[in-house]
Short mmCIF file of C-alpha atoms in Angstrom, two decimals:
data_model
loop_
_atom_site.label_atom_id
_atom_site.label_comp_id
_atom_site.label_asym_id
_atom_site.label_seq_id
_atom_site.Cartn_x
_atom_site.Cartn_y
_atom_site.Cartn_z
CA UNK Y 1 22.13 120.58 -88.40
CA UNK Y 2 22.54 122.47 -85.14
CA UNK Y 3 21.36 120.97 -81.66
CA UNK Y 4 17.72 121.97 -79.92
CA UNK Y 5 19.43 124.18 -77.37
CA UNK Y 6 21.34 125.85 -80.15
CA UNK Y 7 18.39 126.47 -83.06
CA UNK Y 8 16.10 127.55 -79.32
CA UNK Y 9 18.62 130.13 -78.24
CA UNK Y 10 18.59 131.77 -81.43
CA UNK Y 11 15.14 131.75 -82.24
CA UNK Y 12 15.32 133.57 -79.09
CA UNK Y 13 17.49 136.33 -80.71
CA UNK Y 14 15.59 136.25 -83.64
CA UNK Y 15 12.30 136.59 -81.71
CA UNK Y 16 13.92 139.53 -79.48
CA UNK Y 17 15.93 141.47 -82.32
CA UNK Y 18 12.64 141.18 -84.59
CA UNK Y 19 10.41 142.40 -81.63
CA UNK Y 20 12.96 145.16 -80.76
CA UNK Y 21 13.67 146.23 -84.53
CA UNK Y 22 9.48 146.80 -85.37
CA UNK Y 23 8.84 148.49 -82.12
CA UNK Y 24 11.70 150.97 -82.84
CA UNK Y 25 9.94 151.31 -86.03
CA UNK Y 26 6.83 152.40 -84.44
CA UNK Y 27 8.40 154.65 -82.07
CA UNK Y 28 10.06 156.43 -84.48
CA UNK Y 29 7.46 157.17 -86.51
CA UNK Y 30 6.49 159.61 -83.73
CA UNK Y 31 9.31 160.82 -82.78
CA UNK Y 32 9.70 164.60 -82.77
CA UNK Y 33 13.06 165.50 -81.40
CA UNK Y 34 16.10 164.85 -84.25
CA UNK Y 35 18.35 163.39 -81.71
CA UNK Y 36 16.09 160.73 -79.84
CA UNK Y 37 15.45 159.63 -83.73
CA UNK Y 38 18.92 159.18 -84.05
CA UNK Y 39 18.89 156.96 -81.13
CA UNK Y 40 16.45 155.27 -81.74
CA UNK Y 41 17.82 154.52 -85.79
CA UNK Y 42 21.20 153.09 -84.09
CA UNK Y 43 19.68 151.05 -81.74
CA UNK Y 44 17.09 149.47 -84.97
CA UNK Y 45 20.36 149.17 -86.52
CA UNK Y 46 21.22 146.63 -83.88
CA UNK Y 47 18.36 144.62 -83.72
CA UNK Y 48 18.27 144.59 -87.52
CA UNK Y 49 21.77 142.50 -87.14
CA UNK Y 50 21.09 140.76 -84.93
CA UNK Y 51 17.76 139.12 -86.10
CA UNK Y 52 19.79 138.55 -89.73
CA UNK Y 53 22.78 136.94 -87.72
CA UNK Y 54 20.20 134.83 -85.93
CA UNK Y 55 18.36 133.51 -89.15
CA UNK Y 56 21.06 133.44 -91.19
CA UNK Y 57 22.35 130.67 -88.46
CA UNK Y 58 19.30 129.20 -87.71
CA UNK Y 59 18.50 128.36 -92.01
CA UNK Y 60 22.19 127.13 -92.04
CA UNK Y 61 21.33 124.78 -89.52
CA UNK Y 62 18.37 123.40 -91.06
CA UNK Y 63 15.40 125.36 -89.19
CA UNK Y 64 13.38 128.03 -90.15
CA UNK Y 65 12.52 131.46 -88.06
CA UNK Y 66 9.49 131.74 -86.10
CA UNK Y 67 7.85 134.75 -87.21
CA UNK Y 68 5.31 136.26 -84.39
CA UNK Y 69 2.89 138.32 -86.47
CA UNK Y 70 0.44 138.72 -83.89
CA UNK Y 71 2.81 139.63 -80.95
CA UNK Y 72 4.12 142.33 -83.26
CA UNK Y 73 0.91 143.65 -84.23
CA UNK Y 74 -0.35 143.63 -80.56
CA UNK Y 75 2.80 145.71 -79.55
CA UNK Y 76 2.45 147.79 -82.40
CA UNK Y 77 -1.18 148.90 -80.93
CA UNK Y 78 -0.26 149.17 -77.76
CA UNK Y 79 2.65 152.01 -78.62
CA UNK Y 80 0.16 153.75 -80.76
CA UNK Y 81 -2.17 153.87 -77.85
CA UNK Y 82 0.82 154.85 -75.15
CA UNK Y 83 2.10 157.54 -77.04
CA UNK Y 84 -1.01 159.08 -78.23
CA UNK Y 85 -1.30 161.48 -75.24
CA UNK Y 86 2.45 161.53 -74.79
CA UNK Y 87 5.45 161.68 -77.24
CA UNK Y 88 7.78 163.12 -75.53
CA UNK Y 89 11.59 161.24 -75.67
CA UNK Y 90 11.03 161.02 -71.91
CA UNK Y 91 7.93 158.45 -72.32
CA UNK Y 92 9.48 157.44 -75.47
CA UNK Y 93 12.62 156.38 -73.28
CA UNK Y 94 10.72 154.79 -70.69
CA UNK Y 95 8.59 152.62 -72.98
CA UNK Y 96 12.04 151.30 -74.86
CA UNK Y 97 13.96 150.52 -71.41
CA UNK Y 98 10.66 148.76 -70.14
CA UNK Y 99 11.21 146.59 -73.82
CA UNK Y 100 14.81 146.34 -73.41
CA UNK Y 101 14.20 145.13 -69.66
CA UNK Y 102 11.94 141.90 -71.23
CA UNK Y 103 14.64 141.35 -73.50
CA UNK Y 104 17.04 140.76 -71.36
CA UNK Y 105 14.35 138.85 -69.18
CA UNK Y 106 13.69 136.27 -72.05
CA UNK Y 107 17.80 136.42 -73.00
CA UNK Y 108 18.82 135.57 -69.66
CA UNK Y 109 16.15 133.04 -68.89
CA UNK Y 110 17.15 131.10 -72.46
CA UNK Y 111 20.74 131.67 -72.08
CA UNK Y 112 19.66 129.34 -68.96
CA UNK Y 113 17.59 127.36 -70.01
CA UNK Y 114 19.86 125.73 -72.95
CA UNK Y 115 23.33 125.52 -71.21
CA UNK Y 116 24.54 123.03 -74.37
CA UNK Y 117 23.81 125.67 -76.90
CA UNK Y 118 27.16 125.72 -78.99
CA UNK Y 119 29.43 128.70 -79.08
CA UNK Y 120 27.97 130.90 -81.90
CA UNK Y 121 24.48 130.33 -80.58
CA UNK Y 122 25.72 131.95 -77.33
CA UNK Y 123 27.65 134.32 -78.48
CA UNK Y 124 24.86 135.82 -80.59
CA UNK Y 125 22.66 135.35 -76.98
CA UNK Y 126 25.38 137.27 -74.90
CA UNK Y 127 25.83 140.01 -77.57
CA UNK Y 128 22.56 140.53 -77.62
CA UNK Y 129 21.80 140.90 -73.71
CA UNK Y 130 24.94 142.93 -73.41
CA UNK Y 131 23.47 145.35 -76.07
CA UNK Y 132 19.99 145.27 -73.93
CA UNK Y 133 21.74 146.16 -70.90
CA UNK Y 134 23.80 148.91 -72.02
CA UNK Y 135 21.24 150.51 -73.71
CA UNK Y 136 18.90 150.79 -70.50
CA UNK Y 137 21.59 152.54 -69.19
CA UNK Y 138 21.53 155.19 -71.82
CA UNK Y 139 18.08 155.53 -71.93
CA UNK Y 140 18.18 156.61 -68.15
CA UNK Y 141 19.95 159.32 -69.07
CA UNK Y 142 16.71 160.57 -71.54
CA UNK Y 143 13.97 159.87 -68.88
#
């Protein structure tokens, strides 16, 4: 059994990677330049771990993953919508640092929140939020 801040830090990850790792998926799908693709694979990549770390640790301990069906679907919409007029890796770049930026919102506000999560908990956290943050900084490069 892991403790509450533990199993609600990495439902956090889970939550974030999850979000991050369908979004990609949707902003891929209209992607026309080769090389923003690319980025945008590596970066699913990432999520994709890190939402398997995440509930991998989370069933160990005993709880099972949210799963946000709703929140997904809603951001799912709202890409289609935003990049209906404009697919250009430019927009494309924008609309992935504004993610990134609530990701490491809700990250760092967690990470906070449960100071007594244990080690691998917050390791996963900072990982993740260090990921985040440096990929904001190469998507400023595509804007």
């Amino acid at each position: 059994m892991i403790s509450q801040d533990s199993a609600a830090l990495l439902q956090a990850v889970h939550t974030t990677a999850e979000m991050g790792k369908n979004t990609l998926g949707e902003l891929l799908s209209r992607s026309e330049d080769p090389a923003f693709s690319d980025r945008i694979r590596k970066q699913q990549q990432t999520y994709e771990q890190a939402a398997a770390e995440a509930r991998t640790r989370l069933l160990q301990g005993g709880v099972t993953p949210e799963k946000k069906p709703l929140s997904n679907a809603m951001a799912a919409m709202g890409l289609r919508m935003n990049t209906l007029l404009d697919n250009s890796s430019s927009h494309m770049a924008q609309m992935m640092i504004e993610g990134s930026t609530m990701g490491i919102v809700e990250l760092q506000q967690q990470l906070n929140s449960h100071p007594r999560a244990e080690g691998e908990a917050r390791r996963l956290a900072e990982k993740l939020l260090a990921f985040e943050e440096k990929s904001v900084e190469e998507l400023k490069r595509c804007l």
